[in-house]
Tab-separated table of C-alpha atoms and ligand atoms in Angstrom:
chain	number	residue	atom	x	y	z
A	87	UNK	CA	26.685	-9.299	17.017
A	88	UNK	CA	29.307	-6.619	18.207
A	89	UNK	CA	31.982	-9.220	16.601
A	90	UNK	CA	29.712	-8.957	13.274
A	91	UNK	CA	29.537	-4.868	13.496
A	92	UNK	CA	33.192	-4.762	13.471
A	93	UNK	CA	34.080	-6.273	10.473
A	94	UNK	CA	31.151	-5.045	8.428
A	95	UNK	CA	32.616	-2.724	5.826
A	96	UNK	CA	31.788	0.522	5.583
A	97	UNK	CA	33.043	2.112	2.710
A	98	UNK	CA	35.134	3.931	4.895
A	99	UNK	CA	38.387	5.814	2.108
A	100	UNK	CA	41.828	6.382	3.277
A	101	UNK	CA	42.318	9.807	4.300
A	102	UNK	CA	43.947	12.058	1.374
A	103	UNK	CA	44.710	9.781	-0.923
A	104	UNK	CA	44.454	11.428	-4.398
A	105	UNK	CA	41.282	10.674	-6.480
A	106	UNK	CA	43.500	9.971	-9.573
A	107	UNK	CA	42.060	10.797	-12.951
A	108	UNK	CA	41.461	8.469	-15.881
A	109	UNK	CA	43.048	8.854	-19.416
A	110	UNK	CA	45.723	7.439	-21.228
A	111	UNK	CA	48.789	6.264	-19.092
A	112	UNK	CA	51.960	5.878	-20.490
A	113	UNK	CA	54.351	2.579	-20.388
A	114	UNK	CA	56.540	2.503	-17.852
A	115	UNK	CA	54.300	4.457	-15.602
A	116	UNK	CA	53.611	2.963	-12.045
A	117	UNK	CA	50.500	2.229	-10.309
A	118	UNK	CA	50.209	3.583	-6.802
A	119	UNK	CA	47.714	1.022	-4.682
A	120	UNK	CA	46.217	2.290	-1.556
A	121	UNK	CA	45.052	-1.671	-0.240
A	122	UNK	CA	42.868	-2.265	2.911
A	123	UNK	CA	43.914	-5.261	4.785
A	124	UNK	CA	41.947	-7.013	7.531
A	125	UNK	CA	43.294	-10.246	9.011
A	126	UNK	CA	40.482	-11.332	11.730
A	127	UNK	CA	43.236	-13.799	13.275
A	128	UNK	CA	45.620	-10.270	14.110
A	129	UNK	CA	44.112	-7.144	13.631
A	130	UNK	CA	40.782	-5.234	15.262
A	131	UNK	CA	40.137	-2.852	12.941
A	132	UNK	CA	40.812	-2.097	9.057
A	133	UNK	CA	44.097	-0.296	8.067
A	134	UNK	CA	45.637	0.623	4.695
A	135	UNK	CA	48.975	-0.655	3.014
A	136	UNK	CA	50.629	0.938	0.229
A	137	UNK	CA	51.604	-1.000	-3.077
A	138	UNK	CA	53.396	-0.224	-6.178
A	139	UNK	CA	53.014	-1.552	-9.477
A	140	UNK	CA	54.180	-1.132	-12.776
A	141	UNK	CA	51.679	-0.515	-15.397
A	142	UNK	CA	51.208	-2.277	-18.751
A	143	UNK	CA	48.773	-1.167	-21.177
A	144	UNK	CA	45.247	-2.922	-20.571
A	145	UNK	CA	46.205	-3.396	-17.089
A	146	UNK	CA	43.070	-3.996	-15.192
A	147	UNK	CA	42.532	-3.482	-11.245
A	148	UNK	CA	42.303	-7.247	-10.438
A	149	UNK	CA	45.546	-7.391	-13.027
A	150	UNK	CA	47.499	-4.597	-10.621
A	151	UNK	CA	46.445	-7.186	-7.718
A	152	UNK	CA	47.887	-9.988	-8.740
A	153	UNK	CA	51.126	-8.137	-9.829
A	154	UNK	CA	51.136	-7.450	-5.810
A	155	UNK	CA	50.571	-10.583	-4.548
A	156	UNK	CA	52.497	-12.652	-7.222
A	157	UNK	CA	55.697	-10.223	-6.697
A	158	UNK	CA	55.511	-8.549	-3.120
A	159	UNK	CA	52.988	-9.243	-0.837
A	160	UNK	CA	51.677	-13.517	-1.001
A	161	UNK	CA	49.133	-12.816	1.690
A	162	UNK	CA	46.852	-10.253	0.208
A	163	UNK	CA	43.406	-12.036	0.262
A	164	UNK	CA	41.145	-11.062	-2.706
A	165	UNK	CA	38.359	-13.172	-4.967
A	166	UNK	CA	38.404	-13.568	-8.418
A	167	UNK	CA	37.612	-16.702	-10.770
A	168	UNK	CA	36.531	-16.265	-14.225
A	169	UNK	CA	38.593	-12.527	-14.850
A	170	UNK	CA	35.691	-11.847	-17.609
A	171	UNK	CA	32.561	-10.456	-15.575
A	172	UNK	CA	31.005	-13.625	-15.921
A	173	UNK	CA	31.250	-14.748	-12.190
A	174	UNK	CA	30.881	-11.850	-9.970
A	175	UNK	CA	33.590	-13.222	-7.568
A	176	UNK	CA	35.611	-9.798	-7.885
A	177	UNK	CA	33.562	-7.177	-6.671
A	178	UNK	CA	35.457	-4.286	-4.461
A	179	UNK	CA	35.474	-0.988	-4.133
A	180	UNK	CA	37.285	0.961	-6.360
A	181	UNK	CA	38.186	4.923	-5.609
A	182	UNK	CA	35.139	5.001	-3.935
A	183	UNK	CA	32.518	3.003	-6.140
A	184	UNK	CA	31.571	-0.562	-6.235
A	185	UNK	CA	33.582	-2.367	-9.287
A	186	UNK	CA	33.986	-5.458	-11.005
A	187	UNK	CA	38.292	-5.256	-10.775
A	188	UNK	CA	38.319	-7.613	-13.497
A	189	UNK	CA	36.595	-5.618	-16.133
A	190	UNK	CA	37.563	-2.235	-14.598
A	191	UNK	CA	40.724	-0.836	-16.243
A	192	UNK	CA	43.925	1.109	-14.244
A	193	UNK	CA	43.110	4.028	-17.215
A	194	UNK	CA	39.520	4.437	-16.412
A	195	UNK	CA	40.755	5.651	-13.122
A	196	UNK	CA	44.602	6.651	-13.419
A	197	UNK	CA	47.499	5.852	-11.621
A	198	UNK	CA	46.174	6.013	-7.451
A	199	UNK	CA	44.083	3.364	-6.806
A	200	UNK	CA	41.937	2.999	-3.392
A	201	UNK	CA	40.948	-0.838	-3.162
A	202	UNK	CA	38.368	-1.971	-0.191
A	203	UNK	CA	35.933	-4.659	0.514
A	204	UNK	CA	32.526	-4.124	-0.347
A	205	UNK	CA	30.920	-1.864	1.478
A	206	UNK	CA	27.722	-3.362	3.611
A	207	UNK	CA	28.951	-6.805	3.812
A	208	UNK	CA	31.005	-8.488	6.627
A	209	UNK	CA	34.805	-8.876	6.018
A	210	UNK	CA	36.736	-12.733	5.427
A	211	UNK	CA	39.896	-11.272	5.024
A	212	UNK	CA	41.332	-7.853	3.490
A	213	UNK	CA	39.627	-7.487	0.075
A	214	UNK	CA	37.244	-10.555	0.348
A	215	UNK	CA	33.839	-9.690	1.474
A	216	UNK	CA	31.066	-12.654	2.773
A	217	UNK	CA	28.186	-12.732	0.242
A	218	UNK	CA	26.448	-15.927	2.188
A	219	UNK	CA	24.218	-12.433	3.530
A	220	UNK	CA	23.210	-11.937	-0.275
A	221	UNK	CA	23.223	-15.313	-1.124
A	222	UNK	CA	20.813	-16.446	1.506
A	223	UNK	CA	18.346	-13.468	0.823
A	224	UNK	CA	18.014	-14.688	-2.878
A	225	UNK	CA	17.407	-17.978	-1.440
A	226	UNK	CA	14.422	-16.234	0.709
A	227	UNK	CA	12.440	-15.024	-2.949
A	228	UNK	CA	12.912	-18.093	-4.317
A	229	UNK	CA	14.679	-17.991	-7.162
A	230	UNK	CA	13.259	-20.534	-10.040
A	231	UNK	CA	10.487	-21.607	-11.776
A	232	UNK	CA	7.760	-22.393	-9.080
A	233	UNK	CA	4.803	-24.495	-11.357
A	234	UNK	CA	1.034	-25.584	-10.337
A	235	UNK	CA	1.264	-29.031	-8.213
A	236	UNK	CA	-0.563	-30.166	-10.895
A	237	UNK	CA	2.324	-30.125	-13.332
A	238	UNK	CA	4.757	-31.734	-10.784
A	239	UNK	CA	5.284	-34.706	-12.792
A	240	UNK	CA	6.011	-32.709	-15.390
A	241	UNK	CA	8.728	-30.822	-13.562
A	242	UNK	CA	10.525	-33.922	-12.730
A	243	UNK	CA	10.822	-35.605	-15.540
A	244	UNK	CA	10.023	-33.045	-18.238
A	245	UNK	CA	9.191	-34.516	-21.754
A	246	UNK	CA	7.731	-30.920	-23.370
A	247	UNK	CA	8.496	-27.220	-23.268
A	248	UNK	CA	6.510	-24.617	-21.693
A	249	UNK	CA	5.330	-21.826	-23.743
A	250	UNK	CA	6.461	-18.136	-24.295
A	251	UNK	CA	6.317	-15.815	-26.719
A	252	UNK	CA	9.444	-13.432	-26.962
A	253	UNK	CA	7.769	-9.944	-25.717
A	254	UNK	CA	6.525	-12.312	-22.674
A	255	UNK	CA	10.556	-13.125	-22.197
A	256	UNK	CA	11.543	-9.114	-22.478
A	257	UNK	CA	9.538	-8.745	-19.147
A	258	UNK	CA	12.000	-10.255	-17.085
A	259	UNK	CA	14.949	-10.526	-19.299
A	260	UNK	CA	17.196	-7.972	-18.090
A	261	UNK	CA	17.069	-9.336	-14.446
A	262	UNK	CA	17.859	-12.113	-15.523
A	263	UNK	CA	21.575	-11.241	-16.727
A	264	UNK	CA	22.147	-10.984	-12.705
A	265	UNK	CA	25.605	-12.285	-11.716
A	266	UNK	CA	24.820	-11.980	-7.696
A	267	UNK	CA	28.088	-9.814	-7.571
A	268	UNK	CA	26.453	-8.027	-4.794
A	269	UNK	CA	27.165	-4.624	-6.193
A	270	UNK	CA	24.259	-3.521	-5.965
A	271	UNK	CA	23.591	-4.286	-2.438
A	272	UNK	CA	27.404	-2.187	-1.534
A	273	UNK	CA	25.718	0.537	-3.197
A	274	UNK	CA	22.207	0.574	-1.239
A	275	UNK	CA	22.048	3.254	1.414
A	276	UNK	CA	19.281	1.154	2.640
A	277	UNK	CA	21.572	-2.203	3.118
A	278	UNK	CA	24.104	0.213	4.777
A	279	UNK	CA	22.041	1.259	7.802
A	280	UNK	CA	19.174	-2.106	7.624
A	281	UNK	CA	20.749	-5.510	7.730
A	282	UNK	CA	17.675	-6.885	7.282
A	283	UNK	CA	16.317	-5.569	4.343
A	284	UNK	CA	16.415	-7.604	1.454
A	285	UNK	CA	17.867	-5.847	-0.980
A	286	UNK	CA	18.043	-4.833	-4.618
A	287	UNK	CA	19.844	-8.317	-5.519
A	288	UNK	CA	17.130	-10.521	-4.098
A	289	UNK	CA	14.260	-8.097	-4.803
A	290	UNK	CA	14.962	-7.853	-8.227
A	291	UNK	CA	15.389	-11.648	-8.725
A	292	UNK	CA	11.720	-11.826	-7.079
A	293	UNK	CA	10.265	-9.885	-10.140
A	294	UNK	CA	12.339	-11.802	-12.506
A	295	UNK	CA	10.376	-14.288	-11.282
A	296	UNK	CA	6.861	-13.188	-11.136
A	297	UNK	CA	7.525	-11.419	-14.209
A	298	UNK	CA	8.216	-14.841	-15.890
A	299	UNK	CA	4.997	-15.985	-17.736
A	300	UNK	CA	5.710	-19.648	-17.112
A	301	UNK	CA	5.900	-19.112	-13.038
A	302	UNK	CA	2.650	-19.891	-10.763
A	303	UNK	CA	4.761	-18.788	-7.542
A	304	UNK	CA	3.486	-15.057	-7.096
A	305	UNK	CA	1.847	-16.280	-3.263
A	306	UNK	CA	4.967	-17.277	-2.036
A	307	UNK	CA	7.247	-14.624	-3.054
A	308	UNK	CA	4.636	-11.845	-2.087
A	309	UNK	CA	4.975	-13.633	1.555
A	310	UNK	CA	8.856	-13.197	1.503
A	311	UNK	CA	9.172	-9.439	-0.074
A	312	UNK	CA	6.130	-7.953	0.921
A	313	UNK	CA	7.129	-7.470	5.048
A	314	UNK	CA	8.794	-4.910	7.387
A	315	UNK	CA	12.877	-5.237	5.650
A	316	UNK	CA	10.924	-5.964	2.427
A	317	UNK	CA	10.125	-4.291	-1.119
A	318	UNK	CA	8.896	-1.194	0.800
A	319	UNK	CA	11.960	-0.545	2.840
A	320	UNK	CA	13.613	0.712	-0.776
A	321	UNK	CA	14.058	4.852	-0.983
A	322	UNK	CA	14.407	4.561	-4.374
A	323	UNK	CA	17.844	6.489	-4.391
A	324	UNK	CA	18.801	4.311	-7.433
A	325	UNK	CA	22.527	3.829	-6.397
A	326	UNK	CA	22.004	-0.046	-7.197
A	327	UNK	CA	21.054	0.401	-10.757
A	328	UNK	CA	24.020	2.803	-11.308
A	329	UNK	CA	26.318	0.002	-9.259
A	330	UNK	CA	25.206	-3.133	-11.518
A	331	UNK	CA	28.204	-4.257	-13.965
A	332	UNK	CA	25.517	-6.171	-16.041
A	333	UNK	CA	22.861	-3.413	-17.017
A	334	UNK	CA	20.516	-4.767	-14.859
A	335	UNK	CA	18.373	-2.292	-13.390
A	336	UNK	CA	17.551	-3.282	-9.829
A	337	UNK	CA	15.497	-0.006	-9.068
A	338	UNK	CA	12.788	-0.351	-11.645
A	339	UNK	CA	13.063	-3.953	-10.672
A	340	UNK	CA	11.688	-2.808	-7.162
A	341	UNK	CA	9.237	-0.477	-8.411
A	342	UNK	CA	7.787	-3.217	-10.536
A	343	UNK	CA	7.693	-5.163	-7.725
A	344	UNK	CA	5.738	-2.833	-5.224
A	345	UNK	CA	2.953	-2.032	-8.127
A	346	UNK	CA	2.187	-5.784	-8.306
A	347	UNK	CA	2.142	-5.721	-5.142
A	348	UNK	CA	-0.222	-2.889	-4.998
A	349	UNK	CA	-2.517	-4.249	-8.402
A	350	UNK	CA	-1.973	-7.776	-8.595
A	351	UNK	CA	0.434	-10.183	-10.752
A	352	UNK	CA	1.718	-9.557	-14.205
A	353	UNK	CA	-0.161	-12.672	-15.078
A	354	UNK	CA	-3.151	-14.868	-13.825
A	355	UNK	CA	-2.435	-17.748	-14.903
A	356	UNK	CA	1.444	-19.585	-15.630
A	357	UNK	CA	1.974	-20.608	-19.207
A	358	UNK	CA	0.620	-24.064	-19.690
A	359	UNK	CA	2.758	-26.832	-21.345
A	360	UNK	CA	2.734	-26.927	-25.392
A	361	UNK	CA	3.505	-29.512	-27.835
A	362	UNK	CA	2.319	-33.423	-27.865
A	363	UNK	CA	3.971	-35.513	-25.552
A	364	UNK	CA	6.066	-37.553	-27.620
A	365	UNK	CA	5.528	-41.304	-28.005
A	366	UNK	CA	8.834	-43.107	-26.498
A	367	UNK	CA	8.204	-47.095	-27.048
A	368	UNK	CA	8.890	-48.668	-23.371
A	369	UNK	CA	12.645	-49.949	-23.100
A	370	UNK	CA	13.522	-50.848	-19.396
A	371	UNK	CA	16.861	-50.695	-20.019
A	372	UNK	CA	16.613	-46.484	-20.570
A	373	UNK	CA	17.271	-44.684	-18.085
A	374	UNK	CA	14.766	-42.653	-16.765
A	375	UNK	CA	15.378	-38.656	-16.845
A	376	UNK	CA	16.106	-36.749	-14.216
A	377	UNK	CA	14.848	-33.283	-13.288
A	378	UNK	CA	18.057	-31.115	-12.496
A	379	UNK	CA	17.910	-29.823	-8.755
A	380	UNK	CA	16.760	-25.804	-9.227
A	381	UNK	CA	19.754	-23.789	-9.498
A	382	UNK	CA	20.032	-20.968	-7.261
B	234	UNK	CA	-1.075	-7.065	7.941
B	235	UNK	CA	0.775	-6.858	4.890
B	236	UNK	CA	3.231	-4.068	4.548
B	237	UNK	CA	1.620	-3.072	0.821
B	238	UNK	CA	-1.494	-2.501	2.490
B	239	UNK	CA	0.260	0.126	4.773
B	240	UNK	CA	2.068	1.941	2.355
B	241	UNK	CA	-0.924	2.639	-0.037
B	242	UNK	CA	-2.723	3.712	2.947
B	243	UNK	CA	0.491	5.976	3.723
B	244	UNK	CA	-0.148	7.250	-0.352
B	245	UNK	CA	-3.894	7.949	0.163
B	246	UNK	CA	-3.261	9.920	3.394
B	247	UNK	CA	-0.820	11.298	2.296
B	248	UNK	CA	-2.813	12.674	-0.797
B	249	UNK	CA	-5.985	13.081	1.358
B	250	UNK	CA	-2.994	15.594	3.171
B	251	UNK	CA	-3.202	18.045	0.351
B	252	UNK	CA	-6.548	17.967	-0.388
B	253	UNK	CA	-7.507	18.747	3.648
B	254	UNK	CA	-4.702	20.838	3.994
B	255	UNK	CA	-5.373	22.723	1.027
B	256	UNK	CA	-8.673	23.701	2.560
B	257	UNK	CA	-7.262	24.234	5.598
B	258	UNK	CA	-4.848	26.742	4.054
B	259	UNK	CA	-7.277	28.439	1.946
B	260	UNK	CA	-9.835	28.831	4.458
B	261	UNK	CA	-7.311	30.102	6.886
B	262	UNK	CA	-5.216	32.071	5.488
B	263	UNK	CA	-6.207	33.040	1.874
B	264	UNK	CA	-9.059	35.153	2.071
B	265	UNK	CA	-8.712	36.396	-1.701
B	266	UNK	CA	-9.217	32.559	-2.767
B	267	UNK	CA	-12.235	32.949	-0.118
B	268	UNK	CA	-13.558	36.050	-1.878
B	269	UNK	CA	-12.614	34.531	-5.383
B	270	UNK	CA	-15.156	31.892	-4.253
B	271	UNK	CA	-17.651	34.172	-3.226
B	272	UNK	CA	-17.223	33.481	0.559
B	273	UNK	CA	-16.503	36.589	2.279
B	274	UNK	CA	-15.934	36.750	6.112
B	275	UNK	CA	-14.478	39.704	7.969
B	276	UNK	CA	-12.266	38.001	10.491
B	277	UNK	CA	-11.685	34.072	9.713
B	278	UNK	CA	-9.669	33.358	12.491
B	279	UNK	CA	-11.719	35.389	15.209
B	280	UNK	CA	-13.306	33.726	18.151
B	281	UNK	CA	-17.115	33.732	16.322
B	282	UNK	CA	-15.588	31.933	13.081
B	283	UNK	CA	-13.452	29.543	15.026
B	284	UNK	CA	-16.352	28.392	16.858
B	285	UNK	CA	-18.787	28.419	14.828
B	286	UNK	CA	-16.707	25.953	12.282
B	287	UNK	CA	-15.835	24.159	15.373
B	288	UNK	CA	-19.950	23.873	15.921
B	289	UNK	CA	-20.393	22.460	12.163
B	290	UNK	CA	-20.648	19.007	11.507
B	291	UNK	CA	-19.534	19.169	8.129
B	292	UNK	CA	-16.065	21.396	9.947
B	293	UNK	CA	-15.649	18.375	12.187
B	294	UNK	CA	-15.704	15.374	9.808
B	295	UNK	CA	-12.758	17.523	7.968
B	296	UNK	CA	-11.219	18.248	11.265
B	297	UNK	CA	-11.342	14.238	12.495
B	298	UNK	CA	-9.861	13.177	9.019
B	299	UNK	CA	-7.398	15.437	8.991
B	300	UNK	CA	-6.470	14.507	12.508
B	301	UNK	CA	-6.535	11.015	11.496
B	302	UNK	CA	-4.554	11.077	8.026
B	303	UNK	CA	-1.942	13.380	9.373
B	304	UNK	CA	-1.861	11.259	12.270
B	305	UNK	CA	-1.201	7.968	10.188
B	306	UNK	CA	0.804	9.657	7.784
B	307	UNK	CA	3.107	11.030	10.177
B	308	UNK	CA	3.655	8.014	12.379
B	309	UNK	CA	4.469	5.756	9.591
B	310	UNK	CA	7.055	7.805	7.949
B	311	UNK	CA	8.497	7.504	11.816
B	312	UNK	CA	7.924	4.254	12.171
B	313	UNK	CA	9.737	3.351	8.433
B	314	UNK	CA	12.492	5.486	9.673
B	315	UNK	CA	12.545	2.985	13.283
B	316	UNK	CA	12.571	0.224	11.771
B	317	UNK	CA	15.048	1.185	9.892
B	318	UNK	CA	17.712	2.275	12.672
B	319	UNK	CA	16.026	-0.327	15.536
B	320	UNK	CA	16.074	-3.831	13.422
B	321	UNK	CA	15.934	-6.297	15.688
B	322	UNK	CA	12.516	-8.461	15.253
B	323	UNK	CA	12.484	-7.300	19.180
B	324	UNK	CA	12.777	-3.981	18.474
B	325	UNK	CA	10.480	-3.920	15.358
B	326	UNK	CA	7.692	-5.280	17.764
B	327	UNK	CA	8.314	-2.210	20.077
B	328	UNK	CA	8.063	0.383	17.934
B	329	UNK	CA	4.913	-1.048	16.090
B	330	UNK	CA	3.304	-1.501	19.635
B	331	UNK	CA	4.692	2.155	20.666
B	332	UNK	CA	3.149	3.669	17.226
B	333	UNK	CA	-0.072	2.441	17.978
B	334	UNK	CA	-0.700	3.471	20.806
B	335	UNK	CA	0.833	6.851	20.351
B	336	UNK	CA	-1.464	6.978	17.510
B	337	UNK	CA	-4.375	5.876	19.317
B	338	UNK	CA	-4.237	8.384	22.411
B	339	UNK	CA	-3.020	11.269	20.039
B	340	UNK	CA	-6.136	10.270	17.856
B	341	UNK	CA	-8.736	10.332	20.965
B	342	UNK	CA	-7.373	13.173	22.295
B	343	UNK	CA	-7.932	15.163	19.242
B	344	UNK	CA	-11.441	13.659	18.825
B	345	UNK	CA	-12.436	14.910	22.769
B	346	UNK	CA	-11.034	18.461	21.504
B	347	UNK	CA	-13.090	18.494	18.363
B	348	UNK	CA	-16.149	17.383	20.037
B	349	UNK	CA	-15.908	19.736	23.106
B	350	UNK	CA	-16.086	22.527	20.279
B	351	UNK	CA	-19.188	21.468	19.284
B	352	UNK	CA	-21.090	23.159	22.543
B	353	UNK	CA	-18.517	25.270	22.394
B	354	UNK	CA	-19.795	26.993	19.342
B	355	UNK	CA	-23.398	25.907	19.506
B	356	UNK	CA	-23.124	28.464	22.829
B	357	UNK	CA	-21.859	31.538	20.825
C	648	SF4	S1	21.673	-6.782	-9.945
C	648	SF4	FE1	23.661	-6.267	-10.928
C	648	SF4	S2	24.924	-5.454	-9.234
C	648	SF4	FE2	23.204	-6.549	-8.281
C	648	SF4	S3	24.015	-8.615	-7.911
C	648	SF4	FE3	22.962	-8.653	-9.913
C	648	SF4	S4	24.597	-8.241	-11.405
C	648	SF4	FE4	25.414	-7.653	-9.411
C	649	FES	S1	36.649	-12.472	-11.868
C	649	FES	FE1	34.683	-13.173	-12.525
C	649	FES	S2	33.550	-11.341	-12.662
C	649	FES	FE2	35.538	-10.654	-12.193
């Protein structure tokens, strides 16, 4: 555990290093990078290393990176895959605030940039943070489609749709744009000092869930959110909802959450399955269709 | 039990708070709401009033709920707080054990107070 303490990031900034201010930046200008680097092999605590890049107009963070490790420094450790906010593999925290580097530009912020790991989680190595925490608490709300046992066949080898009208879809559809960046949970002052608690990211993805029309899983979840580092752990300071790159809004997602809870499910019963079953004549040569493993 | 169930009992104490409190208050220490209300005593924290509420049923029902809400109220704002800073499943069995019986000998203590007024006042 103490092993676990000392690499969890805090958030902790380099002392006086400037705030910087955003606006236009001229060509030619250069980009002053305050870095911190962790190596588990070598060093026992975090410490900060100075860069210098030069800028080029729609230079993003994650761009001012690269330039460092392609051209001075190979063994900066950082994440990034898709460089489009699509994949939420670049999260870090930028002067101060949990960021998506790819989509966060060097003029939002100006030319001194403070780049950590994400606050609350534990550290791989320098900027890389270990979201198996986050990605095993989503795990714990389970996060798909749970149906009746009755429709199991169904499930397997589906052959109709489920019904839904649109405003039924609304209900959860703004969760559902989560990347599991983990933003959020940097941002939660109740993730910095609780472990244990669940978090914004998973309890969000629990109402996108029961919210869903077509779900019958609302015992299940209400077992895994509704307990001591559950839903009711949240202070409702909002700091994930003003963290999340996507628009989601965690917060509300939680308060949702704790009034179903409190008054029941959005829905009684899931949406049952709609159209005819189509007639397929027999051919034992098809191949029979398989059911995707849930996704989570 | 569930941890919903505690919470909205920590929202209905803690509204059944102002409503007792409130009373308390008035009663107290606002004798122009008294007199507003046409209840005029000279001295409402003198020996004869104290004890004579203390001798009313109706005075100790709103003295043991008061006891009790501000009693669960109180301790599970702490105990949120424990759990919080203490998060060990060890730990969170401790200070669920410790809350309850803190609560309980706080809460029978206050009863044996409120019902030793009783004769108290019925003696005045
Ligand atoms: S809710 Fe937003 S900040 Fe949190 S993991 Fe999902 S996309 Fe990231
Ligand atoms: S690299 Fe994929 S979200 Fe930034």
């Amino acid at each position: 555990m103490a092993r676990v303490l000392e690499r969890r990031a805090t958030g902790e900034r380099a002392t006086g290093a400037p705030a910087g201010a955003g606006g236009p930046i001229e060509a030619g200008a250069v980009v002053t990078l305050r870095v911190a680097r962790f190596d588990p092999e070598r060093d026992v605590a975090m410490r900060w290393q100075t860069y210098q890049v030069p800028y080029t107009p729609g230079m993003t963070v994650l761009d001012a990176l690269i330039a460092v490790k392609e051209r001075q420094d190979g063994s900066l450790a950082f994440r990034s895959s898709c460089r489009m906010g699509v994949c939420g593999s670049c999260g870090m925290l930028v002067n101060g605030k949990p960021r998506l580097t790819c989509q966060t530009q060097v003029s939002e912020l100006g030319t001194h940039l403070e780049v950590a790991p994400l606050p609350n989680h534990d550290v791989i190595k320098d900027l890389v943070p270990d979201l198996s925490g986050t990605f095993e608490r989503h795990r714990k709300v389970h996060p798909y489609i749970i149906r009746p046992a009755a429709d199991e066949a169904e499930m397997r080898a589906p052959t109709r749709e489920f019904a839904q009208t649109p405003e039924e879809m609304e209900r959860y559809l703004q969760f559902a744009y989560c990347l599991k960046c983990s933003l959020c949970v940097a941002a939660c002052p109740t993730a910095a000092t609780d472990p244990l608690f669940l978090g914004p990211q998973a309890l969000a993805q629990a109402y996108r869930y029961i919210a869903d029309s077509r779900d019958a899983g609302w015992e299940v979840r209400a077992d895994a959110v509704d307990g001591v580092h559950g839903v009711f752990s949240c202070h409702l300071a909002g700091a994930c909802s003003e963290a999340c790159p996507k628009g989601v809004d965690p917060a509300l997602g939680i308060q949702l959450l704790k009034r179903s809870l409190l008054t029941g499910p959005p829905h009684a019963e899931p949406a049952p399955v709609i159209g005819p079953r189509p007639v397929v004549p027999e051919d034992p040569a098809r191949p029979r269709p398989k059911a995707p493993p849930p996704t989570v | 039990m569930r941890e919903s169930k505690l919470w909205a009992l920590h929202l209905f104490s803690g509204a059944a708070l102002v409503v007792l409190l409130g009373v308390h208050m008035v009663v107290q220490h606002y004798p122009t709401i008294l007199s507003w209300l046409g209840w005029v005593e000279d001295d409402v924290r003198g020996f004869a009033s104290v004890a004579a509420r203390g001798a009313s049923a109706g005075w100790s029902v709103i003295y043991v709920l008061l006891l009790g809400f501000a009693l669960y109220h109180g301790l599970y704002g702490l105990r949120r707080i424990l759990h919080e800073i203490w998060y060990s499943p060890a730990a969170t069995r401790a200070v669920d054990a410790a809350v309850v019986v803190v609560g309980l000998v706080v809460f029978v203590y206050g009863l044996v107070a409120v019902f030793q007024a009783i004769p108290l006042g019925g003696a005045s």
